[in-house]
Structure formats: C-alpha cells, structure tokens
Coordinates of C-alpha atoms in Angstrom, one line a residue:
Chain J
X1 CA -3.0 20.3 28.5
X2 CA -5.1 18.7 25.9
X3 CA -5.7 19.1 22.4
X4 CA -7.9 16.1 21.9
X5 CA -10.3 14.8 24.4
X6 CA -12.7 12.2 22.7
X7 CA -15.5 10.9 25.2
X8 CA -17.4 7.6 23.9
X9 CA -17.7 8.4 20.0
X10 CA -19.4 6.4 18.0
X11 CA -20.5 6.4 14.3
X12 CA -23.0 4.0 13.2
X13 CA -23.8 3.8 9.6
X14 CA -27.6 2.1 9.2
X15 CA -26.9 -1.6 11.4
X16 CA -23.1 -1.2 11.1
X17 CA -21.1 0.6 14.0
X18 CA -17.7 2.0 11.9
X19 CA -16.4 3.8 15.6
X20 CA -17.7 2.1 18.5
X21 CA -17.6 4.0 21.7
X22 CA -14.1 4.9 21.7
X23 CA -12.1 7.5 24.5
X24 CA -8.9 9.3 24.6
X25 CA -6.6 12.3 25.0
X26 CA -3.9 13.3 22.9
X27 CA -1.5 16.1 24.5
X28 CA -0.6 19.5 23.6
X29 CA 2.7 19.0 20.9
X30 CA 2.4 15.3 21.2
X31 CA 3.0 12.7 18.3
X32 CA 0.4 10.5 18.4
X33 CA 0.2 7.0 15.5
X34 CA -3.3 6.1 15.0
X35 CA -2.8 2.4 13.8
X36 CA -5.7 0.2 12.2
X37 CA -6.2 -2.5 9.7
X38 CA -8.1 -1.4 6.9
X39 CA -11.6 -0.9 7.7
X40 CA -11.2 -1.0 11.6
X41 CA -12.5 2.7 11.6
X42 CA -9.6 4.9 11.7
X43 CA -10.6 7.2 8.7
X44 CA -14.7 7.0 10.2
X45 CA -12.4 8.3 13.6
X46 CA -10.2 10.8 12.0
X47 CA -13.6 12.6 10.0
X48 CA -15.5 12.7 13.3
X49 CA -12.4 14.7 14.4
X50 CA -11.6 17.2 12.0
X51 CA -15.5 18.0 11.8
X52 CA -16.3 16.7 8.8
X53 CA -19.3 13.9 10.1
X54 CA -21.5 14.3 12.8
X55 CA -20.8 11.4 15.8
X56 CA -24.5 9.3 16.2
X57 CA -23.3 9.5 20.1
X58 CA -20.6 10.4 22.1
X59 CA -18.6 13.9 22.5
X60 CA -14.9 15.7 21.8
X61 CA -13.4 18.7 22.4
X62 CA -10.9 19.3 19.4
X63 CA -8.4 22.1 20.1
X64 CA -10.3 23.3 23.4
X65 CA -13.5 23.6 21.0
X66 CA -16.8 21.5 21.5
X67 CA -17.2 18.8 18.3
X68 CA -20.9 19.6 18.0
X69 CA -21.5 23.0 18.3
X70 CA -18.3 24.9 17.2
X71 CA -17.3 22.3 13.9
X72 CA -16.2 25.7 12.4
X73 CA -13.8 27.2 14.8
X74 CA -12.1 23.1 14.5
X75 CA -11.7 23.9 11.0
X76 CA -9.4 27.0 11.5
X77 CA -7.5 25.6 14.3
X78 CA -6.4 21.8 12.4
X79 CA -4.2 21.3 9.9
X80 CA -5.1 18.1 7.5
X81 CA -2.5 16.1 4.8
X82 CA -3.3 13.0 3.1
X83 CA -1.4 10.8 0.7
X84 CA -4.2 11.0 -1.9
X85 CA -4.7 14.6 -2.6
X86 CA -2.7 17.3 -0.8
X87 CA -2.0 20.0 -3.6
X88 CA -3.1 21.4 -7.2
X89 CA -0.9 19.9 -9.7
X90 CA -1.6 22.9 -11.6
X91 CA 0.1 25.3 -9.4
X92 CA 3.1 26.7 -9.1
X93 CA 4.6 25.5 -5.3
X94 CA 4.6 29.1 -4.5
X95 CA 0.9 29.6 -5.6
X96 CA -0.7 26.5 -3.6
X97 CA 1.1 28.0 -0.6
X98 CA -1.0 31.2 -1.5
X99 CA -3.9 29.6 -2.1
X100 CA -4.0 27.4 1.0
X101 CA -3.0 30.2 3.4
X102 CA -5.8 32.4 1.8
X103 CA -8.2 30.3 2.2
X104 CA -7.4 29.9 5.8
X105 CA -7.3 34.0 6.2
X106 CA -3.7 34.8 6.9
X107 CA -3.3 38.3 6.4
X108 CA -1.5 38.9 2.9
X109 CA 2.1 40.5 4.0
X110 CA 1.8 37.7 7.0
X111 CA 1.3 34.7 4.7
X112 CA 4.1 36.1 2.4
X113 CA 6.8 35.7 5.5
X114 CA 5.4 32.7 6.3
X115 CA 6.0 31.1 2.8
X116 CA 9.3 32.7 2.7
X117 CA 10.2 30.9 6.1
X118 CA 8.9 27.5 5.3
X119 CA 10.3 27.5 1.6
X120 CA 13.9 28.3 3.3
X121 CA 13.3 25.9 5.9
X122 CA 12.4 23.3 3.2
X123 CA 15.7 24.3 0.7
X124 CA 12.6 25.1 -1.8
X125 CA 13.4 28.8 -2.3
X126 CA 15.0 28.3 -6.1
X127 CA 11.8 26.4 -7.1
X128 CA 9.1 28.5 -5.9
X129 CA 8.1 29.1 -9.4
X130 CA 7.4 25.8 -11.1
X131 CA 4.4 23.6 -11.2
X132 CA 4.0 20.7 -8.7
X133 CA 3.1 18.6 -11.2
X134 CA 6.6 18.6 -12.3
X135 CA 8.9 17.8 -9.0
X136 CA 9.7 14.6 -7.3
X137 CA 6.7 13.0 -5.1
X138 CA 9.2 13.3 -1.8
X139 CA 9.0 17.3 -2.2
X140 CA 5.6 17.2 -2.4
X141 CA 5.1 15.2 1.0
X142 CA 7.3 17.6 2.2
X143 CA 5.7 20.7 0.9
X144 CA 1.8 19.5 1.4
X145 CA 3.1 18.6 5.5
X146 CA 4.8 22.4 5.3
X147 CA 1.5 24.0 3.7
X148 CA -0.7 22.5 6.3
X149 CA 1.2 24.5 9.0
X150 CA 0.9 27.7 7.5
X151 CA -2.1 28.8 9.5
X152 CA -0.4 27.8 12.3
X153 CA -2.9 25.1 13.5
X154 CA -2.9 24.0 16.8
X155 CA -3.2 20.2 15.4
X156 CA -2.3 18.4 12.2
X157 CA -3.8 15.1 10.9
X158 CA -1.8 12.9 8.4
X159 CA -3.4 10.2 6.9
X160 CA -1.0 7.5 5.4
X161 CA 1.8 10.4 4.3
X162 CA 4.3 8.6 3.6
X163 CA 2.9 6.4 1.5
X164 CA 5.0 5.5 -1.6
X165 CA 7.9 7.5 -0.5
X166 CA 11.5 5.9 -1.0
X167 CA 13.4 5.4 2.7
X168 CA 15.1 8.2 2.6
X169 CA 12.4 10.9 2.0
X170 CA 10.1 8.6 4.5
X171 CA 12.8 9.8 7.5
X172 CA 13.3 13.6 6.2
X173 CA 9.6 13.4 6.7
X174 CA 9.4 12.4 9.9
X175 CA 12.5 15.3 11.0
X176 CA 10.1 17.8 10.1
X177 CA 7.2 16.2 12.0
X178 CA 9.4 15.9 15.2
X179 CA 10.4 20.0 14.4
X180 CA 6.6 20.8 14.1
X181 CA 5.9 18.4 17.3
X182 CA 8.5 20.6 19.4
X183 CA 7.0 24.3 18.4
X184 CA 3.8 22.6 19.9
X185 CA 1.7 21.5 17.6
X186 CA 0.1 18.1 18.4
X187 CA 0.5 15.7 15.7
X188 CA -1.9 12.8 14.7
X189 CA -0.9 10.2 12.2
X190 CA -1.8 7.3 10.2
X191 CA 0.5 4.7 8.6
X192 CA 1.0 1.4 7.6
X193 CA 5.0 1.2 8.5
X194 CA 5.4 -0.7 11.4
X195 CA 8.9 1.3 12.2
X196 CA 7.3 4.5 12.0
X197 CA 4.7 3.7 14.8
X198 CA 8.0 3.5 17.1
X199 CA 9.2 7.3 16.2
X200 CA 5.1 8.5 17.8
X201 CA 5.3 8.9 21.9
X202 CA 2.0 7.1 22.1
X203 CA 0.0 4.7 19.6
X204 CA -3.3 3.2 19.5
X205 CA -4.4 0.5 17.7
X206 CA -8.5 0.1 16.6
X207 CA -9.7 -2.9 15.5
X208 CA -13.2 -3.7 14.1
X209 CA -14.2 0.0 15.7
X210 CA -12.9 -0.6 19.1
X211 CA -10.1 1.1 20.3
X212 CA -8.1 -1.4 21.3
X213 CA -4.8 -0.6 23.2
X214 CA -3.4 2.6 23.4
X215 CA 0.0 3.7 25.1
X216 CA 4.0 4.4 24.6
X217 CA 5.0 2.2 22.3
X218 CA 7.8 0.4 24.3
X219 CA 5.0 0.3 27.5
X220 CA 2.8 -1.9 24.9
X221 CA 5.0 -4.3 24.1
X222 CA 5.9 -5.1 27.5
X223 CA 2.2 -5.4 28.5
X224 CA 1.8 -7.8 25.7
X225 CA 4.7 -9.6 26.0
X226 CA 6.0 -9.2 22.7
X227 CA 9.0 -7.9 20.9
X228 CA 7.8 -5.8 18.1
X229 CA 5.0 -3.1 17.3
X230 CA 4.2 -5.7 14.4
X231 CA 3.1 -8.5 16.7
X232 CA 1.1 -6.0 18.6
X233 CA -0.8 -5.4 15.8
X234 CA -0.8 -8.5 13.9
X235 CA -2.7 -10.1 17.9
X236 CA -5.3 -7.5 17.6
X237 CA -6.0 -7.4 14.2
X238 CA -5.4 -11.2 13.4
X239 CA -9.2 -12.6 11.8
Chain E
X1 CA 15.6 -21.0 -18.4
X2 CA 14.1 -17.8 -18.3
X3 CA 10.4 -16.7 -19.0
X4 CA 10.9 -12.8 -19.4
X5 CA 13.9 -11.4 -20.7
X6 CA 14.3 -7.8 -21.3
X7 CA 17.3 -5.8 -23.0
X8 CA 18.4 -2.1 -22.9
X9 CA 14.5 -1.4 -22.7
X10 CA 13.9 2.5 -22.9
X11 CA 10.8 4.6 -22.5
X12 CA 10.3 8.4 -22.4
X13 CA 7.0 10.2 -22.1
X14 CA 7.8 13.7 -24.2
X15 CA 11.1 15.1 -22.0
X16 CA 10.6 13.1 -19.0
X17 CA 12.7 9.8 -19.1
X18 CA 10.4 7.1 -17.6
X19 CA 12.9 4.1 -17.8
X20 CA 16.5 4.3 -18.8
X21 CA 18.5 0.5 -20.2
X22 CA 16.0 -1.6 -18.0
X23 CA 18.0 -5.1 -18.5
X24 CA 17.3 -8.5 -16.6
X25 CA 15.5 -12.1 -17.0
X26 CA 12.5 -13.6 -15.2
X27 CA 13.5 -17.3 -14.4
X28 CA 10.9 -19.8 -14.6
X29 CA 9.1 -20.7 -11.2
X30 CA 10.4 -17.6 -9.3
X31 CA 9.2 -14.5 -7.3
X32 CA 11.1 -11.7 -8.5
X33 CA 10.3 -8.6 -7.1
X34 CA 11.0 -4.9 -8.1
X35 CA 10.7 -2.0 -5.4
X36 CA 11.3 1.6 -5.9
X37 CA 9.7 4.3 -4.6
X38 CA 6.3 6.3 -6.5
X39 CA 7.8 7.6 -9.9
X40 CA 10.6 5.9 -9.9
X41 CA 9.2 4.0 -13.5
X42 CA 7.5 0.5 -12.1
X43 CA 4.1 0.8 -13.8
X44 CA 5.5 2.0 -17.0
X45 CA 7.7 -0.9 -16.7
X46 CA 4.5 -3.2 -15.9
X47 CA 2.4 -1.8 -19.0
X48 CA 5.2 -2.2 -21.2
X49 CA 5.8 -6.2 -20.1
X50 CA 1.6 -6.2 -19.7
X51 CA 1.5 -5.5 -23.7
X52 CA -0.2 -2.3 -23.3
X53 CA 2.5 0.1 -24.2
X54 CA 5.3 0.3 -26.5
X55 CA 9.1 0.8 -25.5
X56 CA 10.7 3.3 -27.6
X57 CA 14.0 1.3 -27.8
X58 CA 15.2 -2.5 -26.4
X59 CA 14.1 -5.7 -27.0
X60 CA 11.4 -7.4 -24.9
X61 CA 10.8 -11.8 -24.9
X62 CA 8.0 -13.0 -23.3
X63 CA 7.7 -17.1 -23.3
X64 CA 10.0 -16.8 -26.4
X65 CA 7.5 -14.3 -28.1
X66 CA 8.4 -11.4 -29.2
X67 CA 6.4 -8.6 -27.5
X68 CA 6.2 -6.3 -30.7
X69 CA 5.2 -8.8 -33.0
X70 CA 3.4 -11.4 -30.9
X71 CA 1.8 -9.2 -28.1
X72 CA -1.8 -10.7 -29.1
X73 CA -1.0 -14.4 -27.9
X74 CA 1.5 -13.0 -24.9
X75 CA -1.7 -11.3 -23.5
X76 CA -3.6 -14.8 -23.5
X77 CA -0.3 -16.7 -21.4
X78 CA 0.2 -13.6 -18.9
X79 CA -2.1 -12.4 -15.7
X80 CA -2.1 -8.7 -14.6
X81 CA -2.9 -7.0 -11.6
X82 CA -2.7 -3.2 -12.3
X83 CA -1.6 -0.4 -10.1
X84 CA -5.2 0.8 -10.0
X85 CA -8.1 -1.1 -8.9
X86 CA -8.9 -2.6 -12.1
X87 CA -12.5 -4.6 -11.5
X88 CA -16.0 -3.3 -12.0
X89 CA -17.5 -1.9 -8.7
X90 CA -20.9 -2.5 -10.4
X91 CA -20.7 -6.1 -10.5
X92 CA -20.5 -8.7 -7.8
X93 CA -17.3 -10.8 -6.7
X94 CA -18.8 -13.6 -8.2
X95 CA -19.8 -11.6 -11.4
X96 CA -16.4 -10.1 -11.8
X97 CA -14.5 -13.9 -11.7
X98 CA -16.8 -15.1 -14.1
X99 CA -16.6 -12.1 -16.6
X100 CA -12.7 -12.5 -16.3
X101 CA -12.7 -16.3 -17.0
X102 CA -14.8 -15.3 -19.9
X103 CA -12.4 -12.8 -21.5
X104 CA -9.8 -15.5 -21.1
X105 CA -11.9 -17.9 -22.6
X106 CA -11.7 -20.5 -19.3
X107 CA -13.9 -21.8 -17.3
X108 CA -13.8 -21.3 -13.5
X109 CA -13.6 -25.1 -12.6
X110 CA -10.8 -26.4 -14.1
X111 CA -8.4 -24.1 -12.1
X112 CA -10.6 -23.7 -9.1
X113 CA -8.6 -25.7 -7.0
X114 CA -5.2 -23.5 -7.7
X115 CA -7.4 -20.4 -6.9
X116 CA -9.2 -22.0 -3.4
X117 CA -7.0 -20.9 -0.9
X118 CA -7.9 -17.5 -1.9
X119 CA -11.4 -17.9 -3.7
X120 CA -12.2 -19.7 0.0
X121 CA -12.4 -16.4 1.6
X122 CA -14.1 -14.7 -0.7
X123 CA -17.2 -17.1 -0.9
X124 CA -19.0 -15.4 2.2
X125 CA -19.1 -11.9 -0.2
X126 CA -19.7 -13.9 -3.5
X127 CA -22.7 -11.6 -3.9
X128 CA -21.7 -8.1 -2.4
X129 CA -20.3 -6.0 -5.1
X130 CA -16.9 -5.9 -5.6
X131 CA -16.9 -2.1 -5.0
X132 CA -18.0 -2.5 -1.4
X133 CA -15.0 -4.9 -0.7
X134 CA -12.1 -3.8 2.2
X135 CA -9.0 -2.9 0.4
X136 CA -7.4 -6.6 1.5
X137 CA -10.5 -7.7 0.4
X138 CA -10.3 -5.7 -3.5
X139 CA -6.5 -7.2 -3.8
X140 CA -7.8 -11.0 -3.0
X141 CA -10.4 -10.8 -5.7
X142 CA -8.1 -9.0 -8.5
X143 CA -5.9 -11.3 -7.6
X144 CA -7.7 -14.5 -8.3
X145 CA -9.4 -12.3 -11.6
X146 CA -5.6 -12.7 -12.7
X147 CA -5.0 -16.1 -12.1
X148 CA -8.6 -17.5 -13.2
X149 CA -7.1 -18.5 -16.4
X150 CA -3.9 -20.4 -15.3
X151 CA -1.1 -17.6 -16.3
X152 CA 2.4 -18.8 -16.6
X153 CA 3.5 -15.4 -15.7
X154 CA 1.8 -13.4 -13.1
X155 CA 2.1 -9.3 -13.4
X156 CA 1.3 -7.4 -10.0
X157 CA 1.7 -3.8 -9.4
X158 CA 2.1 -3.1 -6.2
X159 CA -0.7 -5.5 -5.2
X160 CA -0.7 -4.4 -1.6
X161 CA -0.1 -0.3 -1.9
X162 CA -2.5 1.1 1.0
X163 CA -3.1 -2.7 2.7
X164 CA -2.6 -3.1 6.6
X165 CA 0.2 -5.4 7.6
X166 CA -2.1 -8.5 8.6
X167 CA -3.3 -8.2 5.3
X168 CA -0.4 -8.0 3.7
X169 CA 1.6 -10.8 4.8
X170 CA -2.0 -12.5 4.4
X171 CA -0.9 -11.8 0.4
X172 CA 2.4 -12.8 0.2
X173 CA 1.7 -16.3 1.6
X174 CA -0.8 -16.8 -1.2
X175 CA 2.1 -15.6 -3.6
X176 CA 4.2 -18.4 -2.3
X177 CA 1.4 -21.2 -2.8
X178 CA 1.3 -19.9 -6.7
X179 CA 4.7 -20.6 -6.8
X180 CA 4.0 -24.0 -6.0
X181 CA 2.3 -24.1 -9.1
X182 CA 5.4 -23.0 -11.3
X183 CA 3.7 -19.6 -12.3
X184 CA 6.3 -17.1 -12.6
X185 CA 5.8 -14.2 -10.5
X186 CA 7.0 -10.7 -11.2
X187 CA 6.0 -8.0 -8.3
X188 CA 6.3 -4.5 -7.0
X189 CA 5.7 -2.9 -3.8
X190 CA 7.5 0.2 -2.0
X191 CA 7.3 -1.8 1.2
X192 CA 11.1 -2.8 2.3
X193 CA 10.0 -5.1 4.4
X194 CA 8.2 -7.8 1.6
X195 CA 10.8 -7.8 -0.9
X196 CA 12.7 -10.5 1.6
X197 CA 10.0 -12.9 0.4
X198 CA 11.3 -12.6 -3.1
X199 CA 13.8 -15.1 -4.3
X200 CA 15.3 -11.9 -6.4
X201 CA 15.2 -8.3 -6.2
X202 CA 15.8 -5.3 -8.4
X203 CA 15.6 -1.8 -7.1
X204 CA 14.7 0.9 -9.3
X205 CA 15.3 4.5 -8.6
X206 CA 14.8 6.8 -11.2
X207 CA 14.0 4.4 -13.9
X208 CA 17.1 2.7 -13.6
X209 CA 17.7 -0.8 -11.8
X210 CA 20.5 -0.1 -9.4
X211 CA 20.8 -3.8 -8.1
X212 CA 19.6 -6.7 -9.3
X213 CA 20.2 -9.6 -7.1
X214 CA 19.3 -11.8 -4.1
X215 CA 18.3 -10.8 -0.9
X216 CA 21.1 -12.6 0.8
X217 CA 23.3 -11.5 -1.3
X218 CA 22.4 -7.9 -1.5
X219 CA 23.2 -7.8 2.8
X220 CA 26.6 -9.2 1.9
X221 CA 27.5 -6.8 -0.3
X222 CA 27.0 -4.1 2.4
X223 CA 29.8 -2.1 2.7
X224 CA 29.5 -0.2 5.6
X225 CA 30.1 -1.6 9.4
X226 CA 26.5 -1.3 10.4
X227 CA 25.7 -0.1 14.6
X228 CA 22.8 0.2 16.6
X229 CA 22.2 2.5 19.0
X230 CA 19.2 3.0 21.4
X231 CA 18.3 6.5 23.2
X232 CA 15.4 8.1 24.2
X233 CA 17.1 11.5 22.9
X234 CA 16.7 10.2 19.0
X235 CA 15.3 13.3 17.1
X236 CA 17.5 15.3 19.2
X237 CA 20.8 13.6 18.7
X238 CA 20.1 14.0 15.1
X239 CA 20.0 17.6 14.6
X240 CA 23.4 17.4 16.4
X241 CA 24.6 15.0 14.1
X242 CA 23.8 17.6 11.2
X243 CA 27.4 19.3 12.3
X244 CA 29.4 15.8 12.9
X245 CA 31.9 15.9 10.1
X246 CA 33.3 12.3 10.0
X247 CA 32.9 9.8 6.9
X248 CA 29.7 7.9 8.1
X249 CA 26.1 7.5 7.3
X250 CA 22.8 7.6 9.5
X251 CA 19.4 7.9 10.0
X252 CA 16.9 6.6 12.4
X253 CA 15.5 3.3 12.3
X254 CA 12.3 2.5 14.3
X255 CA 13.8 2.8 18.1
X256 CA 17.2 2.6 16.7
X257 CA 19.7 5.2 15.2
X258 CA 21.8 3.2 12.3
X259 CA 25.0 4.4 11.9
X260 CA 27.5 2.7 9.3
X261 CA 31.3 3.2 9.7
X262 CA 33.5 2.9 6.3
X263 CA 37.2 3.5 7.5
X264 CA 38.8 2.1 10.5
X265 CA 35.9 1.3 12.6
X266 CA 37.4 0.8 16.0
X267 CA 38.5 4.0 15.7
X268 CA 35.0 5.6 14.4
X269 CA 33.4 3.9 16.9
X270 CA 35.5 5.3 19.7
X271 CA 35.3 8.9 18.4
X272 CA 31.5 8.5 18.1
X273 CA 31.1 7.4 21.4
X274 CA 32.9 10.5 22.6
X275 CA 31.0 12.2 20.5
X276 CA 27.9 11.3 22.4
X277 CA 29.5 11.9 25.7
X278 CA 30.6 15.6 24.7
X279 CA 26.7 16.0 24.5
X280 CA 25.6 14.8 27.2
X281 CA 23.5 12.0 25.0
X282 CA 22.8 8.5 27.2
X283 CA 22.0 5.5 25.0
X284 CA 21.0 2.1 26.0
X285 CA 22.9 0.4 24.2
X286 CA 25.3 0.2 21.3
X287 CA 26.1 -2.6 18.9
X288 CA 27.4 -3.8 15.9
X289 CA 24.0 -5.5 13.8
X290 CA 23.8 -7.6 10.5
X291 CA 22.3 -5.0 8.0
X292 CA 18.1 -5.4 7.0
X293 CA 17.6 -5.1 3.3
X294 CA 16.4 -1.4 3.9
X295 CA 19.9 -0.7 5.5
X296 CA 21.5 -1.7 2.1
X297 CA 18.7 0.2 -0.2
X298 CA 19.3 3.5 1.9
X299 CA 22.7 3.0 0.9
X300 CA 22.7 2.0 -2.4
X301 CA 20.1 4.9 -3.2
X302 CA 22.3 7.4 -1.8
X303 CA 25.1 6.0 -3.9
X304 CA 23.1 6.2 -7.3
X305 CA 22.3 9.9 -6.3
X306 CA 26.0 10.8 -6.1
X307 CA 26.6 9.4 -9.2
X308 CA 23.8 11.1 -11.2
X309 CA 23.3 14.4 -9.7

C-alpha cells in the first residue's frame, strides 16, 4: 500500500521550473532519503507535499488523500520536523508537547498518555518541566521527531534533522526513526550525510528539478557502477 | 612559528559556561580545523579570536598582538566568515565585494588574482543580488568578501553548515589553493568527514578541546580493535545488542555495524560471533577495518562524557 503517489508534479515559478515533472511512490512504513544539491528542488517538492503550495501541473495522493482538493485532511494525517524551527524555546518540554497535540485535536486525557509514553520512551520524564531553551540541541531533535508523532500521522517529513548534531545523537536519531518506521509510519527525509542515505530502504536523488534516480540504495550503486552513495550523487549533481 | 596562540581562554554567558581552558597555537600556513557539534562553544570561540567579544579570563595573541589591547589593528590583518550569513541581501555580488574591499581600505585588483578561482564563478551573477544566491553560491561570495583584502589569518565558521556535498568539497579545494598563499586558515564544521582535509584538528565538546592533534595521528591513537560487519538485519540486531553485556562499543555506520573490542579480541570476536548465531542474525561479512576519524570522535566523546558526568 501507498502513502505517497506523486504523478508528474511540477512547480514553475514565473520562467523557472523549481520541480519538473517528477513521479513516485513511497510505501506504507517505508524510510524513504530524499537527496538533492541545494537548489535542485527538494524543499519546492516536499511543500507541494505536505500541502503547503499548489503544483502548476501534475497530481498526488498524500496519505490516500487527493493533493488538490483535500490539502486539509493532508494536514492532520502528516507529521513535519525541520532543523530550523521545530519547538517554542519558551516552553517548557511538557508544554510544546501540549501545545502541538492540541493544535492537532487529540482529545485532552488521550494526549496526556500520549506525552507520558513518548517522554518515557525518550528517558525525558524528570525534565518535563523546564524550558527547551535550556537543554542540549540533541534532546531537542529527539523531542521535536517525538512531538511530530503525537497525532499519530500516517507520514512524517524531516528536513535536514540532523543537522548540527554530534555522531552520537545523529545515530540515537536515526533508532527512533527506524522504531517509528516499524509501527508503520512512512518516513521521508532530507539530509546532507552521505552515511545516513544508506540507513533509508530507498533514496532518490533530484537534480536541477528532475528526479533523477531513485531506488535501494545498494541497487543504485550497482547500476551505476560505483562504490559509494557519495559518487552517486557527486555524477548527478556534478556542474 | 605560530600566528594564533591562545591560553586557558574562558568565557561564560551568566551561569552557562560557553568555553572552559581553551589552549592551542595556529601555525603559520596551516588549515587547522575545529569540529564539535551545535553548542558545543565554536562561535563564541570565533567571536572572541574575531575581536568582537571579550574572554572573561586567558590570554589571547594574534600576529604578536595582543587581542585586548591591540584588537583595532588585529581586525585590519584577519578575514571572518561568520556563522550567519553575514552580506547584504540588498546589494549585488559585485556590490557586496566592492563595499568589503572598501571597509578594508583595498582595492579589488591587487588581490584579484588570489581571489579568481573563486571570483571566476561568480562573474555570471555579478549583478543578481547576493540575497538570491544558492547556499554554495552565498558561501563562495562571503568567502571571497573575507579574503578581498589579503588576510594572513582566515576565520570561517562553519562555512559549509547546510551545503550539499558537491558543494562542499567544491569549498574545501578552494581552502587548499589559499593555503598556497600562506594565509593561515582556522575552520569549523560539524561534518566528520572534512576535518581529514585539515592538517590539524581539535574537537570541542562542551566547550572544551578534547584532542588536539593530527588526523593521522588521532586514528593511531585509537584504542579499540575496530570490526565491520554487514547485515541486512542492522536496526534489528541493535535493539538486541541493548542486552549484550560484554566490554565493547557500537553503533551503526552507513551499511556497516562498528563494533570495537578492548580486551582479548580473539576471544571477543568469537563470543560475538556466537552471539549473532544464538539469534539467528546472517551478516555478509565481518572484518577487522582501520578506524575513520568519526570512529575515533565517537570514542573520544563518549570518553569525555564519562569523565564529566
């Protein structure tokens, strides 16, 4: 079953095409690395998908829901982290939970078993009560990833999270997207760490607004004849 | 004979210690690179060497000039690339190298030709405002900002944060030709993977530099026995590892598990191996490998977090 179907998107912007017809299908609880240089389109790409900009042509169905017509049924059934801005500094951990599963409707007593669970799994119990501003960045990569499950979506978009994140933290990350992966929930991801394309079951790589090659990632480099995903990309992306 | 040197340098912002006895030298003509992960103290370490904050405590030379006393003429001998993008959006890339020249009182000509290799790709946009610049783009042009007056120490805060690989190697080769020029170089980036292009590394976690050394020698000192191992089953053999008590370290690298033995390896490896078979786990293959510098940084940041929590 799919969770992602995109058929011939594309996003022009006046003369310049940012997404130029590009297809694919990403599977129910699969971990899928959406690799780009910077400008090739992937944020254009990602937008289209989470219903925040309208496609000039082309369709998608986005967790069995029609891109155009139902945008806001996408919204309740996606999760969405970035490395840039995932949570109010100026709440406590325990109150962005609240405020994030609110805004998404979870029904009060729900929510509060749900933050319970998640803060457990996380070891964050103890610090429920102080301000994000004041832990380390790795627990907030690790919270914002955990708060972007509460309302259980059926798909979660990560752009770049593991930016900036010592090597440690990076792979602590990445246990708890393989957890969420295996309960089901499809997973779509950015990042610029060639290693951590290897850990997705499938990447793609877009250059210039195509979508240039998209498969396992040990399938790819045999195709291309080359030993690592960093060749792959540096071929297709190479000016 | 050293450009930079730095003693027992301290910095706190109200209760939260920033940096903590930051000590090393910045030979002349090198590439000396500090990584460390977001908030570990790199940019406050930058300002401070960049003249634009004070330490609280340590002593700080800069070309022999004392950076409390002196910090006016430092500023005029020193390029800096800040963390943030640091030109103006509003002005074109042409605009933007000639307002920088200006500052520095220099004119563009005279050092064009140590600037070309980067300045060369930049002509096509001369006129498109530096705002509407690609992120490789944004780093070329800050980049050749800093140099425009002929530093002899180059300051760049993780120049390529956010940049695409291409692009980023793309960097680094331009960072070797300004060696060529015997500009001094002093670097950060959280990417593992660039710091090998450095002729010397520190790591800083926490605000503290845990190693200072060379890349060669920082894999020698590895003390583990590093292994290899390849198996479709990764995330799943390492929740069963959670419960496998023996004295050994791992983690997943790429395709790879790592796994570093400490005592008797023969023996570890044996027991590991049985280990594997007990669950039923098939691997490709299984080898001793030479250690990457982010084998030894895992390490040596696990180590500095026994020791100080």
């Amino acid at each position: 079953m799919y969770t992602i179907e995109v058929q011939n998107l594309t996003k022009r912007f006046g003369s310049f095409t940012a997404v130029n017809n590009i297809s694919f299908q990403v599977k129910k609880g699969e971990i899928f690395g959406f690799l780009g240089a910077n400008g090739a389109g992937k944020t254009t790409a990602m937008k289209m998908m989470c219903g925040l900009l309208l496609p000039t042509s082309g369709s998608a169905r986005i967790a069995g829901y029609d891109l155009k017509s139902e945008s806001k049924q996408i919204k309740k059934e996606i999760g969405y982290m970035s490395q840039r801005f995932s949570l109010y500094d100026d709440l406590t951990i325990k109150e962005n939970m609240m405020l994030f599963g609110t805004i998404y409707k979870v029904p009060k007593q729900e929510l509060n078993e749900r933050i319970e669970g998640h803060l457990t799994e996380l070891n964050l119990m103890n610090h429920k009560d102080q301000l994000v501003s004041s832990i380390p960045l790795g627990w907030k990569q690790k919270l914002a990833f955990s708060t972007a499950l509460l309302h259980r979506p059926k798909i979660v978009f990560l752009d770049e999270p593991t930016s900036g994140v010592d090597p440690i933290v990076r792979r602590e990350f990445w246990s708890l997207i393989y957890k969420a992966a295996a309960q089901g929930v499809t997973i779509f991801i950015t990042t610029h760490y060639m290693d951590e394309a290897s850990y997705c079951e499938r990447i793609s790589i877009m250059a210039e607004g195509d979508l240039k090659l998209i498969g396992t990632p040990t399938d790819l480099k045999i195709r291309m004849g080359v030993n690592t995903i960093e060749e792959l990309f540096t071929h297709f992306v190479n000016r | 004979m050293s450009v930079i040197q730095v003693q027992n340098l301290n910095k706190s912002y109200n209760n939260l210690q920033a940096l903590t006895e930051i000590s090393f030298e910045l030979y002349k003509g090198e590439i000396f690179g500090i990584i460390g992960p977001d908030g570990a103290g790199k940019s406050t370490l930058f300002n401070i060497l960049a003249t634009l904050l004070a330490p609280n405590s340590g002593y700080v030379s800069i070309l022999g000039m004392d950076l409390n006393k002196d910090y006016k003429k430092i500023r005029k001998e020193i390029g800096y690339l800040p963390g943030t993008f640091s030109l103006y959006p509003d002005l074109t890339v042409l605009e933007n190298l000639k307002f920088f020249a200006a500052m520095y009182q220099s004119g563009i000509k005279e050092n064009l030709a140590m600037i070309m290799p980067i300045w060369r790709q930049l002509i096509p946009f001369k006129n498109r405002l530096a705002g509407k610049l690609s992120g490789g783009m944004k780093q070329k042009l800050a980049l050749c900002c800093a140099l425009v007056h002929k530093p002899h120490i180059l300051l760049l805060d993780e120049p390529t944060t956010g940049v695409d690989p291409v692009s980023r190697r793309e960097f680094w080769e331009l960072l070797a030709q300004i060696k060529s020029y015997g500009i001094s170089v002093l670097v950060s980036t959280p990417y593992m993977d660039e710091v090998t292009r450095c002729d010397r590394i520190a790591l800083l976690e926490k605000g503290r530099f845990i190693v200072i050394d060379t890349p060669s020698q920082i894999i020698k000192d590895y003390e583990g026995k590093l292994y290899a191992l390849k198996t479709d089953e990764l995330f799943h053999l390492l929740e069963l590892l959670d419960q496998y008590g023996e004295n050994c370290s791992f983690y997943p690298y790429g395709e790879y598990l790592h796994i570093s033995f400490y005592q008797d390896v023969g023996q570890a490896v044996d027991r590991f191996k049985n280990f594997l078979n007990q669950n039923q786990i098939s691997y490709n293959s299984f080898q001793e490998i030479t250690p990457i510098l982010e084998d030894c940084f895992i390490e040596l940041i696990k180590k500095s977090r026994d020791v100080y929590h």
